[in-house]
PDB file of C-alpha atoms in Angstrom:
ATOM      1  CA  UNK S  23       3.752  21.068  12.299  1.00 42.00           C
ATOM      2  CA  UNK S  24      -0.202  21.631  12.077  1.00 43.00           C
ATOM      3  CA  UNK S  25      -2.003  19.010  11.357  1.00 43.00           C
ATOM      4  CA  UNK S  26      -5.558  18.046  11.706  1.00 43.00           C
ATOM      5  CA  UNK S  27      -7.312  15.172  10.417  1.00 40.00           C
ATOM      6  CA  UNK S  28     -10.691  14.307   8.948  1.00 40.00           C
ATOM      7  CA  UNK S  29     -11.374  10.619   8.795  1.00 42.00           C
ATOM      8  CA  UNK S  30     -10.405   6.986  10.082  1.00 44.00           C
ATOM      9  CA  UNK S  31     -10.234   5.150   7.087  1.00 45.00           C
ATOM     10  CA  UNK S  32     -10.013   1.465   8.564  1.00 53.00           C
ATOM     11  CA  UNK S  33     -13.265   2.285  10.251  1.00 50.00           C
ATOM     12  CA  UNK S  34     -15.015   3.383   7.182  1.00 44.00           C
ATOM     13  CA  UNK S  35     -13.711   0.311   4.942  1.00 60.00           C
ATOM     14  CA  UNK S  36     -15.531  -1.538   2.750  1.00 73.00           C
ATOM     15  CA  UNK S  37     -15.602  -5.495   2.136  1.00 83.00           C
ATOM     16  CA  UNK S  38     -12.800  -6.616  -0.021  1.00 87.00           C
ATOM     17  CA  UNK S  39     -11.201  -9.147  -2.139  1.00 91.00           C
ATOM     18  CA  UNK S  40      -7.582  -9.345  -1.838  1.00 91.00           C
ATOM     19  CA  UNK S  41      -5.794 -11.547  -4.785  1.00 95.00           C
ATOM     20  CA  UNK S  42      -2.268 -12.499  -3.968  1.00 92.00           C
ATOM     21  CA  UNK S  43      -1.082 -13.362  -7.370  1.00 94.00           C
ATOM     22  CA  UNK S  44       2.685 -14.286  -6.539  1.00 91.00           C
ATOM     23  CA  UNK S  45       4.560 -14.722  -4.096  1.00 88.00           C
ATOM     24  CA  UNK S  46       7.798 -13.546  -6.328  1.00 90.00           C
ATOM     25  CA  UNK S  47       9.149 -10.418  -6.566  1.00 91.00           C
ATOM     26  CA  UNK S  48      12.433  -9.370  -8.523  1.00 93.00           C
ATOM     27  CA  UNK S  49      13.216  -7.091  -5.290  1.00 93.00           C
ATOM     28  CA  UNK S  50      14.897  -8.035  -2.072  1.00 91.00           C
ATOM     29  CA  UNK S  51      13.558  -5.491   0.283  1.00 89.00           C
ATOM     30  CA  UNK S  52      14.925  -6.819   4.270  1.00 85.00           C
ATOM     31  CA  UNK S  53      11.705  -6.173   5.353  1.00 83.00           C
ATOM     32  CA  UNK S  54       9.406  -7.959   2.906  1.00 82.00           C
ATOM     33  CA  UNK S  55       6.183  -9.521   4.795  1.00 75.00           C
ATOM     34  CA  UNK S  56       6.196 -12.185   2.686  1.00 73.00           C
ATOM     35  CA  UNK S  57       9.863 -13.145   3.512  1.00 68.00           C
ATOM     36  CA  UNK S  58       8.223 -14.994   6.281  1.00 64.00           C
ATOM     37  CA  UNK S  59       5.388 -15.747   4.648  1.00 65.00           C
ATOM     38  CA  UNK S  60       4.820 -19.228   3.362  1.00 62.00           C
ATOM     39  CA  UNK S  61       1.603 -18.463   1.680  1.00 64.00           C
ATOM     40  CA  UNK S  62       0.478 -21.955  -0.336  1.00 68.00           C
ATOM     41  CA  UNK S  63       3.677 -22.767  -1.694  1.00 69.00           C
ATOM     42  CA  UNK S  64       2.930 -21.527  -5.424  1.00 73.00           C
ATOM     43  CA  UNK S  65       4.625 -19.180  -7.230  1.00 77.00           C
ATOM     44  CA  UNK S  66       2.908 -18.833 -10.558  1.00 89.00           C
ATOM     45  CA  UNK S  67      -0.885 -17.978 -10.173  1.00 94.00           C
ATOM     46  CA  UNK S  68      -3.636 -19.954 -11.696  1.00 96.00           C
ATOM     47  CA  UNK S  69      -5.539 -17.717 -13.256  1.00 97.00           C
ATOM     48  CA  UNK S  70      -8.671 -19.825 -13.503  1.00 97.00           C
ATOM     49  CA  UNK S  71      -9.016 -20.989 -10.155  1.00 97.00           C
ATOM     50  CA  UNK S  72      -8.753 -16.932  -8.966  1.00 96.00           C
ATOM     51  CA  UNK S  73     -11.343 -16.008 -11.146  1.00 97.00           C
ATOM     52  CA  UNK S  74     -13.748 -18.888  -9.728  1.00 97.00           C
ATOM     53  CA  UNK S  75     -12.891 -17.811  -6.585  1.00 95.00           C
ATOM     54  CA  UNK S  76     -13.716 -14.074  -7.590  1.00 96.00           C
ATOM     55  CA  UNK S  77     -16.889 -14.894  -9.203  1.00 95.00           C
ATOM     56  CA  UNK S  78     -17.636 -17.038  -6.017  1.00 93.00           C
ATOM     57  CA  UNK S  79     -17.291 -13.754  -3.636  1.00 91.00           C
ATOM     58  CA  UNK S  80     -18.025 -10.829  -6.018  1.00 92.00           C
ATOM     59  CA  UNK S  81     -21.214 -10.640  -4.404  1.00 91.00           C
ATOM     60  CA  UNK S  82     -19.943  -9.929  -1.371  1.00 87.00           C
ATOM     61  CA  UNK S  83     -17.795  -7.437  -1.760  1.00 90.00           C
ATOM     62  CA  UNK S  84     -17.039  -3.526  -3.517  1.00 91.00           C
ATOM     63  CA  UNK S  85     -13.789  -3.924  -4.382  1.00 93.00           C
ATOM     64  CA  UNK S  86     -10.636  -5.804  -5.297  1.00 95.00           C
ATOM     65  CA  UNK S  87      -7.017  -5.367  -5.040  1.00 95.00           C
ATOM     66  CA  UNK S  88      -4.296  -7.128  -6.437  1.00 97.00           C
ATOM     67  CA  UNK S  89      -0.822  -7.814  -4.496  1.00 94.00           C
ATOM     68  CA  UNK S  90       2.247  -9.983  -4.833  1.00 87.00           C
ATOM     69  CA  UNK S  91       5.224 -10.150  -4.401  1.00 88.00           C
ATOM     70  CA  UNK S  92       5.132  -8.582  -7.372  1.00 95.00           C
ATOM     71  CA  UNK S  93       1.768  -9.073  -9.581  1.00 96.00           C
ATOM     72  CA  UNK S  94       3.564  -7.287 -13.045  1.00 97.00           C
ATOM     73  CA  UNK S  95       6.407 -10.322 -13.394  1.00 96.00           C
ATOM     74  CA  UNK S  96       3.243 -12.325 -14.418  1.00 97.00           C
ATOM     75  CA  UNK S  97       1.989  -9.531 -17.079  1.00 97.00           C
ATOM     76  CA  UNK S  98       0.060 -11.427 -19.120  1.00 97.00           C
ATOM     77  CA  UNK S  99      -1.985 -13.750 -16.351  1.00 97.00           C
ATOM     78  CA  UNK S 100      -2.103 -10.228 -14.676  1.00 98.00           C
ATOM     79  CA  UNK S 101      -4.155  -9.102 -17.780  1.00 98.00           C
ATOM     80  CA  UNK S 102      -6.092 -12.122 -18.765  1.00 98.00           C
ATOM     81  CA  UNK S 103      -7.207 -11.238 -14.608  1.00 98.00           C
ATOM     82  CA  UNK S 104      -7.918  -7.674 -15.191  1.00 98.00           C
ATOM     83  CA  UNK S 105      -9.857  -8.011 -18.412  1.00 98.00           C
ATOM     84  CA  UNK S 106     -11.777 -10.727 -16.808  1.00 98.00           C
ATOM     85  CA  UNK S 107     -12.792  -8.076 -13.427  1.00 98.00           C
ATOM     86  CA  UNK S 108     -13.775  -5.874 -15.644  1.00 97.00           C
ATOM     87  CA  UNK S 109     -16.041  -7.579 -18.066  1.00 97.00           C
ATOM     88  CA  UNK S 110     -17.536  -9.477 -15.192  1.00 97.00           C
ATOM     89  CA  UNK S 111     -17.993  -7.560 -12.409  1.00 96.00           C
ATOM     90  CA  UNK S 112     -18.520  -4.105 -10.864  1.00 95.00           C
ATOM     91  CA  UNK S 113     -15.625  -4.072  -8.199  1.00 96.00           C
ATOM     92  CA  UNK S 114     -13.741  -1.028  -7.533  1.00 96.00           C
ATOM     93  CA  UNK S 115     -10.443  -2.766  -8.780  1.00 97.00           C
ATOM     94  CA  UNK S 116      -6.832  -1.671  -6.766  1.00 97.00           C
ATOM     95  CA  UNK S 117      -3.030  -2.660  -8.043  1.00 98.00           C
ATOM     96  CA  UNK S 118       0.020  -2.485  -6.116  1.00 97.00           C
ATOM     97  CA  UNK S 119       3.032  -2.829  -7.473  1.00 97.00           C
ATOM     98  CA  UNK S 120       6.900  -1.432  -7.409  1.00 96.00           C
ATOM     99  CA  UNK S 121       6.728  -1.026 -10.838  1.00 97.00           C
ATOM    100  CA  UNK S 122      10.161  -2.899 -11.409  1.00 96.00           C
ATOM    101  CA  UNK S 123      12.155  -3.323 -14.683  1.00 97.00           C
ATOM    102  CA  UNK S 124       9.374  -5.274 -16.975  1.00 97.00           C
ATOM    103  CA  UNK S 125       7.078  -2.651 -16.764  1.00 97.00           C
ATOM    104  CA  UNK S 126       9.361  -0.300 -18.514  1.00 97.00           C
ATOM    105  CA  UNK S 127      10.546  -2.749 -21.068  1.00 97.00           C
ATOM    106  CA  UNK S 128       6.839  -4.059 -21.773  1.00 97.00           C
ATOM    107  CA  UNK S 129       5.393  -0.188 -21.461  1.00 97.00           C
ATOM    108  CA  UNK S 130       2.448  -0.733 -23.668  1.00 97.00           C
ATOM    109  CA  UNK S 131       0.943  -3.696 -21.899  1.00 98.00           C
ATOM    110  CA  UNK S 132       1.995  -2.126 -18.610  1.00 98.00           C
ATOM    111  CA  UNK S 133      -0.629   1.452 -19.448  1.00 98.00           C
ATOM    112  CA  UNK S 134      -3.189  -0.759 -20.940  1.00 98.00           C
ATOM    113  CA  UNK S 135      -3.266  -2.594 -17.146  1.00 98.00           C
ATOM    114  CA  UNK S 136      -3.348   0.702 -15.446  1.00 98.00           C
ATOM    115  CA  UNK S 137      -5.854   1.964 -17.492  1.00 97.00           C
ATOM    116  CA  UNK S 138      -8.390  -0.734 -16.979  1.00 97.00           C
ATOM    117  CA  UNK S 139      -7.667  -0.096 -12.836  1.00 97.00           C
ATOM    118  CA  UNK S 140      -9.715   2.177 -11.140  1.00 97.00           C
ATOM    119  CA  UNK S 141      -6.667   2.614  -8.302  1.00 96.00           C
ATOM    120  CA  UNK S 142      -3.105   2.161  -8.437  1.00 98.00           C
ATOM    121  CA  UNK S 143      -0.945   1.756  -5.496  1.00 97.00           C
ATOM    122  CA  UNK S 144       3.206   2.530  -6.072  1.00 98.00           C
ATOM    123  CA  UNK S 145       5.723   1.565  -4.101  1.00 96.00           C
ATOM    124  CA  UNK S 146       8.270   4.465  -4.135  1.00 96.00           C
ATOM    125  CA  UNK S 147      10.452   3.866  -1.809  1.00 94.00           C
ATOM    126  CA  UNK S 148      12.727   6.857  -1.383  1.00 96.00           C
ATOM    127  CA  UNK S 149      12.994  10.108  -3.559  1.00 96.00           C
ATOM    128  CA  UNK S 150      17.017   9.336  -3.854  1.00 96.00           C
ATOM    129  CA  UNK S 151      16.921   6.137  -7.049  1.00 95.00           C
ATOM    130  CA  UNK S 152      20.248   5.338  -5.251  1.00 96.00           C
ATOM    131  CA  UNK S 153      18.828   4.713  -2.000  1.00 96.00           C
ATOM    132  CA  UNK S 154      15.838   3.451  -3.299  1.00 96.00           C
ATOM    133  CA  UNK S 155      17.116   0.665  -5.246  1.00 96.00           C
ATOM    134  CA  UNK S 156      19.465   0.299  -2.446  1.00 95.00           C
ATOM    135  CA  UNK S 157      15.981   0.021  -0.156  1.00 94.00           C
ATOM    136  CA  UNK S 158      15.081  -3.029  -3.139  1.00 94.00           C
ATOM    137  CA  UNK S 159      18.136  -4.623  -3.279  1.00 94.00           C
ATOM    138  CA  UNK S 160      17.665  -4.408  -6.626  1.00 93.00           C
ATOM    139  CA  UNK S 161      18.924  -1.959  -9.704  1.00 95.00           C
ATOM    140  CA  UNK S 162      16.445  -0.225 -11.259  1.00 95.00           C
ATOM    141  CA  UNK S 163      17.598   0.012 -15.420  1.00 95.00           C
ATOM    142  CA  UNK S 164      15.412   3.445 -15.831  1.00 96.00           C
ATOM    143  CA  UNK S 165      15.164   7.004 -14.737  1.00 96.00           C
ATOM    144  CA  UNK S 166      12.283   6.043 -12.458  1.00 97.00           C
ATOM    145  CA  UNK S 167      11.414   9.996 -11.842  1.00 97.00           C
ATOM    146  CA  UNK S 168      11.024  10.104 -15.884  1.00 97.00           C
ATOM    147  CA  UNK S 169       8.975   6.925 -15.514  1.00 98.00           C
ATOM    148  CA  UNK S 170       7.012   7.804 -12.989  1.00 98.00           C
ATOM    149  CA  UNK S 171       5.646  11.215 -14.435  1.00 97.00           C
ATOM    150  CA  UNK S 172       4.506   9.531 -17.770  1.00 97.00           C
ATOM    151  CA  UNK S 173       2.113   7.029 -15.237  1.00 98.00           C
ATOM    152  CA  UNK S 174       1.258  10.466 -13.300  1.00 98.00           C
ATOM    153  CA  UNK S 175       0.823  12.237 -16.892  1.00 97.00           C
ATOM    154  CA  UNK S 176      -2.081   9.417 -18.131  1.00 96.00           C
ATOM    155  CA  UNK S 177      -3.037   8.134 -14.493  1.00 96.00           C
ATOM    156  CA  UNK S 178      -2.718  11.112 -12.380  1.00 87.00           C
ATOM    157  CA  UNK S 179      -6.037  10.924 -10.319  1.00 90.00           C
ATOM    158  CA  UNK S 180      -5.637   6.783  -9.987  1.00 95.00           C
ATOM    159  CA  UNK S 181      -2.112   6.764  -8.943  1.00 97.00           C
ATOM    160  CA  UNK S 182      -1.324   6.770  -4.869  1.00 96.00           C
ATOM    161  CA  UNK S 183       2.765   6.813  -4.063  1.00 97.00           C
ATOM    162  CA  UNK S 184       3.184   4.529  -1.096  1.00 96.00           C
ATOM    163  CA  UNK S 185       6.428   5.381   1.077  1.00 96.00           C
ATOM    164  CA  UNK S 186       7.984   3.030   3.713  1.00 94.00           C
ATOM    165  CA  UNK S 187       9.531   4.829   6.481  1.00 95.00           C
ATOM    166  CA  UNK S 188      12.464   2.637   7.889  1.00 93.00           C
ATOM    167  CA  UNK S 189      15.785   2.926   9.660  1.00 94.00           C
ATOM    168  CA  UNK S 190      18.753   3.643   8.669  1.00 94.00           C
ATOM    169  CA  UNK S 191      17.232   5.512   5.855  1.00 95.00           C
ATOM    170  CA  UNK S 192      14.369   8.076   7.987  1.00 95.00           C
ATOM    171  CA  UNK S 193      16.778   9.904  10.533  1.00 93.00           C
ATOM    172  CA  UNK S 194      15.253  12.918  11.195  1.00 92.00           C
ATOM    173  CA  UNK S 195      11.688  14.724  10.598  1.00 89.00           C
ATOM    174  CA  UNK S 196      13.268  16.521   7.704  1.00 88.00           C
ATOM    175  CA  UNK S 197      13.486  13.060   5.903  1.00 92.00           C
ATOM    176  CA  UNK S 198      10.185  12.588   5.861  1.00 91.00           C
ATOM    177  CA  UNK S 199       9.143  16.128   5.245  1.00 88.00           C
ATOM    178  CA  UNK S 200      11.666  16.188   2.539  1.00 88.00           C
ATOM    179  CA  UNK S 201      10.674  12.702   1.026  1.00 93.00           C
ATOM    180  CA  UNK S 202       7.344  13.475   0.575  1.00 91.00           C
ATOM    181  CA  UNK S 203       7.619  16.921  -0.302  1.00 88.00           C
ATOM    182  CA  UNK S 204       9.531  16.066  -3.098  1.00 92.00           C
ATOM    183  CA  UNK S 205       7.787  13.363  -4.707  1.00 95.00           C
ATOM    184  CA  UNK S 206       4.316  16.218  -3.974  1.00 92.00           C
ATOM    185  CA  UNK S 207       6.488  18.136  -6.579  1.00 91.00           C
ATOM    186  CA  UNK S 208       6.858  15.232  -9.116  1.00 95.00           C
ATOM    187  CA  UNK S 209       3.034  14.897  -9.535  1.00 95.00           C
ATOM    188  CA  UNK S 210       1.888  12.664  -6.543  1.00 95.00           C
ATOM    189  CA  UNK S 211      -1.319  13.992  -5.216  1.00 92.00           C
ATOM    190  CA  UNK S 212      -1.671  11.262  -2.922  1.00 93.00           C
ATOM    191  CA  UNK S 213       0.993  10.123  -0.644  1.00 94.00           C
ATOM    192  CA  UNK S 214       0.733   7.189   1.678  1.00 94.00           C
ATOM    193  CA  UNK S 215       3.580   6.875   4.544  1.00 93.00           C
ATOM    194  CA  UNK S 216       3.831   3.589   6.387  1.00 92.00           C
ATOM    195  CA  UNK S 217       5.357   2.257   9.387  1.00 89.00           C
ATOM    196  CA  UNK S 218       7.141  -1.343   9.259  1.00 84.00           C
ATOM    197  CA  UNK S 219       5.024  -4.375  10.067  1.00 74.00           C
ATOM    198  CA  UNK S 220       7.479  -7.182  10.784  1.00 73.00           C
ATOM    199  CA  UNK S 221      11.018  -5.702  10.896  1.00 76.00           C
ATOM    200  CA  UNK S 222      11.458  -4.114  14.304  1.00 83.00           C
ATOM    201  CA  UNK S 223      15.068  -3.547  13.346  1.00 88.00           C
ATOM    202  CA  UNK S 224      13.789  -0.751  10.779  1.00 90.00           C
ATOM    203  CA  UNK S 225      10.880   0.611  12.930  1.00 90.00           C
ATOM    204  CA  UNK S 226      10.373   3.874  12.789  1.00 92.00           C
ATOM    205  CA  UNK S 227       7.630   5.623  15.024  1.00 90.00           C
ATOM    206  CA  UNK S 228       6.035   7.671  12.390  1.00 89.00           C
ATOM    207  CA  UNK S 229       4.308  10.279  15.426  1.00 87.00           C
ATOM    208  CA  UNK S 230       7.058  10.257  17.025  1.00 89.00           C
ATOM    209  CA  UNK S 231       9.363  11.359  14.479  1.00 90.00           C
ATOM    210  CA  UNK S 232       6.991  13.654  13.250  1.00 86.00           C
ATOM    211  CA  UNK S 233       6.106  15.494  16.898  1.00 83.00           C
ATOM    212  CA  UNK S 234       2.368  15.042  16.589  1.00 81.00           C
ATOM    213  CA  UNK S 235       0.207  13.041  18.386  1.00 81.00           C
ATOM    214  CA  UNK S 236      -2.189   9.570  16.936  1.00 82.00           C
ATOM    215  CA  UNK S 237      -4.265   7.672  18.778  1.00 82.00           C
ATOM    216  CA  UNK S 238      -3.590   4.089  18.904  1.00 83.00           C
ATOM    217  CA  UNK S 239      -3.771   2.413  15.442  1.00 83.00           C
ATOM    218  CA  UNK S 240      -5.414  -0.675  16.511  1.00 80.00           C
ATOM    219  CA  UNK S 241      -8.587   0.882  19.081  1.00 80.00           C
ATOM    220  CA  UNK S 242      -8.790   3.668  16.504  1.00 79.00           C
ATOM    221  CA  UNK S 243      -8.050   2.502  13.115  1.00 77.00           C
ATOM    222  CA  UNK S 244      -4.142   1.672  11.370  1.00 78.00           C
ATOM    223  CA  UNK S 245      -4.527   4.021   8.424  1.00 76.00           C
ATOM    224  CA  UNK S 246      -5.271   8.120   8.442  1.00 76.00           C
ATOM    225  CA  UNK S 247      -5.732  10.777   5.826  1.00 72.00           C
ATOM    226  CA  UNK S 248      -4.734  14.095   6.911  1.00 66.00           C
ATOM    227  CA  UNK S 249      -6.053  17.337   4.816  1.00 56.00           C
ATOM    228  CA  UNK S 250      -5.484  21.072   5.726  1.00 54.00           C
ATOM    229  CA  UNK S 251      -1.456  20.509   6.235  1.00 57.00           C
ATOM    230  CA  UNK S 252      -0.063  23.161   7.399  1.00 54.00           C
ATOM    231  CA  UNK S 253       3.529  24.010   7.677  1.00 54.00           C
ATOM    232  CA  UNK S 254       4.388  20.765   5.531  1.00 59.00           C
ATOM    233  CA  UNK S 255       6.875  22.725   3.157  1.00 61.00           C
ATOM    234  CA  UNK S 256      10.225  21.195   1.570  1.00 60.00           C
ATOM    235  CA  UNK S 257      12.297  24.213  -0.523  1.00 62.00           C
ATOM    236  CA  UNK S 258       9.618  26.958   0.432  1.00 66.00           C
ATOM    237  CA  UNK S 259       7.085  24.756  -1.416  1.00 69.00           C
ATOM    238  CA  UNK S 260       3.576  23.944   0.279  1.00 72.00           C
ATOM    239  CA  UNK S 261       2.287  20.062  -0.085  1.00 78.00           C
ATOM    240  CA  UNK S 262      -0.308  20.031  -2.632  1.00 81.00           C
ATOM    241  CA  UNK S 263      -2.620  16.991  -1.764  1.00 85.00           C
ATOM    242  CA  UNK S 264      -3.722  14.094   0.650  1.00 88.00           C
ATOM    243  CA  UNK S 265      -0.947  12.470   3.201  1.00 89.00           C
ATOM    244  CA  UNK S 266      -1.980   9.632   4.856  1.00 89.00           C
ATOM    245  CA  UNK S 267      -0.528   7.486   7.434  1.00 89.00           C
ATOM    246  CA  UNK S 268      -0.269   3.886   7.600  1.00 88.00           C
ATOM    247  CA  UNK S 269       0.767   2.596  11.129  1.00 85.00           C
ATOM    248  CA  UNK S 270       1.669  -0.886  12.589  1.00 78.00           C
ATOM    249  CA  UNK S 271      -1.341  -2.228  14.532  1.00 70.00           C
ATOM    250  CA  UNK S 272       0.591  -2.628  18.129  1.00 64.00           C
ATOM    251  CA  UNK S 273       0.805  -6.546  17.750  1.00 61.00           C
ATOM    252  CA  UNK S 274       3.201  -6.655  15.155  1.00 66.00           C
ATOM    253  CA  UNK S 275       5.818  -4.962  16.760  1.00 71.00           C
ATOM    254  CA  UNK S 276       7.364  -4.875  20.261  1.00 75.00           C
ATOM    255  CA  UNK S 277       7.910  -1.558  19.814  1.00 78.00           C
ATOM    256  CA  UNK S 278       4.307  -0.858  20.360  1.00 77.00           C
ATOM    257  CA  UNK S 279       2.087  -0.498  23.749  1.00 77.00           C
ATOM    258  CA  UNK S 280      -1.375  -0.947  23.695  1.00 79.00           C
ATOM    259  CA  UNK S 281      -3.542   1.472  25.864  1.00 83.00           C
ATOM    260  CA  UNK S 282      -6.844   1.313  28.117  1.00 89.00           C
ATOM    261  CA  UNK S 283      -8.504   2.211  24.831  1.00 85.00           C
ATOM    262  CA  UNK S 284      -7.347  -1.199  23.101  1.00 81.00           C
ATOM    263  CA  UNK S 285      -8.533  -2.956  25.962  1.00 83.00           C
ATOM    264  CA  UNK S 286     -11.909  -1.608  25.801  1.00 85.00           C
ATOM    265  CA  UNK S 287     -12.012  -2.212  22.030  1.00 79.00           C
ATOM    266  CA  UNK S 288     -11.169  -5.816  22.574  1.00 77.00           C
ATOM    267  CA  UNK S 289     -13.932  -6.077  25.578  1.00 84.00           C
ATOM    268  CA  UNK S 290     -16.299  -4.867  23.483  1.00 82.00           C
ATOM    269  CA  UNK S 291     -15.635  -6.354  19.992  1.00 72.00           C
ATOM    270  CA  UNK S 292     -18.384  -9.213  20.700  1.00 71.00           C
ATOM    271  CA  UNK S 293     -20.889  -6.275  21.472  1.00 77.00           C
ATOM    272  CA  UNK S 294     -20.629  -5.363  18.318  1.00 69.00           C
ATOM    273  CA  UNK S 295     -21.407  -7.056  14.410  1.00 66.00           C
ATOM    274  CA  UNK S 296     -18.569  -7.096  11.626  1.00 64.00           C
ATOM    275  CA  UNK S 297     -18.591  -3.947   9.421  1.00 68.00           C
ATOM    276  CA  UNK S 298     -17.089  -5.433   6.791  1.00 71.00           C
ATOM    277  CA  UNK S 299     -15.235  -8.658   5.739  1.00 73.00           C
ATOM    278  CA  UNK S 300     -11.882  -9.231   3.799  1.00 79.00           C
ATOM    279  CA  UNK S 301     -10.938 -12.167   2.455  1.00 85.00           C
ATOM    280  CA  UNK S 302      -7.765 -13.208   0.577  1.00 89.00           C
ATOM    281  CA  UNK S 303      -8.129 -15.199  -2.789  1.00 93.00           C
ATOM    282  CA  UNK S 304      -3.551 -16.889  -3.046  1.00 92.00           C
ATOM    283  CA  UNK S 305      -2.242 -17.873  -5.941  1.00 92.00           C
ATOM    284  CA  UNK S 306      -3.424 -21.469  -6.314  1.00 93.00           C
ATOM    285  CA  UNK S 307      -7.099 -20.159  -5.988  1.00 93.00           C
ATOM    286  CA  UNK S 308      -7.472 -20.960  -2.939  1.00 91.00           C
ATOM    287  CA  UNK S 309      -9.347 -18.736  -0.272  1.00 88.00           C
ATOM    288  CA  UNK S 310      -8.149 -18.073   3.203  1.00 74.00           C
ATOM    289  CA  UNK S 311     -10.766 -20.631   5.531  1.00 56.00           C
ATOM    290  CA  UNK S 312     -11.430 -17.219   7.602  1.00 51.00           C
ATOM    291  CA  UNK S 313     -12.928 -13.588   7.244  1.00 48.00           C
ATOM    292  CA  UNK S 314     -11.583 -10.957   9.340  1.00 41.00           C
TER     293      UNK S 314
END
């Protein structure tokens, strides 16, 4: 495989918001972050205090993005929230969600969301809906591939598919290829692979697998985009689009070595002022006491 890259994204990031609406999801996934997160200890988000907190920071920041758990089992706080971004601020405004059942039983409130978002972030999972519910824990009660091209179909140029590589589910190269390749052919133009933060037990080393060489995600930034693919073909059919690569910064996993150019990095980090800052807003409205 040929592949050259362009940019480090992480080290051309601008300062962000990052609301953490819920800390419920109607998934299971093994590997779920905030499985051992305790966040606040609030479930249902209050709306107001978020947007004081918002309108307390907006200054401060480009852009916003909205995460759970799952942000869409709270649909109509979740709108009150967008309608409120976007009549009182100029953020560049991000969802992520797994769009789970309640978006396809409450489709009309679910588009008029996406369309107020300037990005939206999908959890895919796996091409397979058997594994990929399997992935969930959690039974999907549509054809998600029929779902997923009427988003692409009104959303196409907002939408990025995100696509966790774990064990046992990534054996080979050919998963991957194959994986991506295929959901390239549904309509994604933008396909985000990621490594596994927390769950050694489903690590995957996404280079590694792949035969092609990164530097080290933390001295050199977690997340890459990769254009001119070559050679990235499933059925005879080239990718058509941008793959990037999400990677585990080598603290979170044991499976990880850092390098001589970590060291300098951390050495030097005093040397040099913050880029940006990133703050995150939890569901009680509440603001983490730190930027990073």
């Amino acid at each position: 495989m040929k592949i050259r890259y362009n940019i480090n994204i992480c080290d051309h990031s601008e300062s962000e918001l990052m609301v953490h609406l819920t800390k419920l999801c109607p998934n299971n996934c093994a590997f779920c972050i905030d499985k051992i997160n305790k966040g606040v200890n609030t479930n249902k988000p209050n709306i107001d205090a978020i947007i004081n907190s918002i309108n307390k920071y907006k200054d401060n920041v480009n852009s916003i993005t909205i995460s759970g758990g799952e942000p869409f089992i709270f649909m109509n706080e979740l709108e009150i929230l967008v309608n409120w971004i976007k009549d009182n601020t100029n953020l560049y405004l991000t969802i992520i969600t797994s769009v789970p059942n309640i978006c396809y039983s409450n489709k009309e409130q679910f588009f008029n969301i996406l369309d107020k978002c300037d990005s939206i972030q999908i959890s895919l999972q796996h091409y397979s809906n058997v594994i990929s519910d399997r992935i969930r824990n959690s039974k999907s009660n549509f054809d998600r591939h029929e779902f997923y091209k009427e988003i692409l179909n009104k959303f196409e140029n907002k939408v990025l598919g995100s696509i966790n590589i774990l064990k046992p589910y990534f054996n080979t190269k050919y998963d991957i290829i194959s994986n991506v390749c295929q959901f390239n052919q549904l309509g994604f133009k933008n396909i985000k692979i990621a490594e596994m933060f927390d769950a050694d037990e489903y690590y995957i080393d996404i280079p590694k697998m792949l035969n092609i060489k990164m530097n080290s995600p933390f001295a050199s930034g977690c997340k890459i985009k990769y254009t001119n693919i070559y050679d990235f073909v499933y059925d005879g059919k080239p990718f058509n689009g941008n793959l990037y690569i999400k990677r585990s910064c080598f603290y979170r996993t044991k499976l990880q070595k850092a390098n001589i150019w970590d060291f300098i990095k951390i050495c030097t980090r005093w040397m040099f002022s913050k880029k940006y800052f990133f703050g995150v807003i939890h569901e009680n409205g509440e603001i983490a006491p730190y930027w990073i």
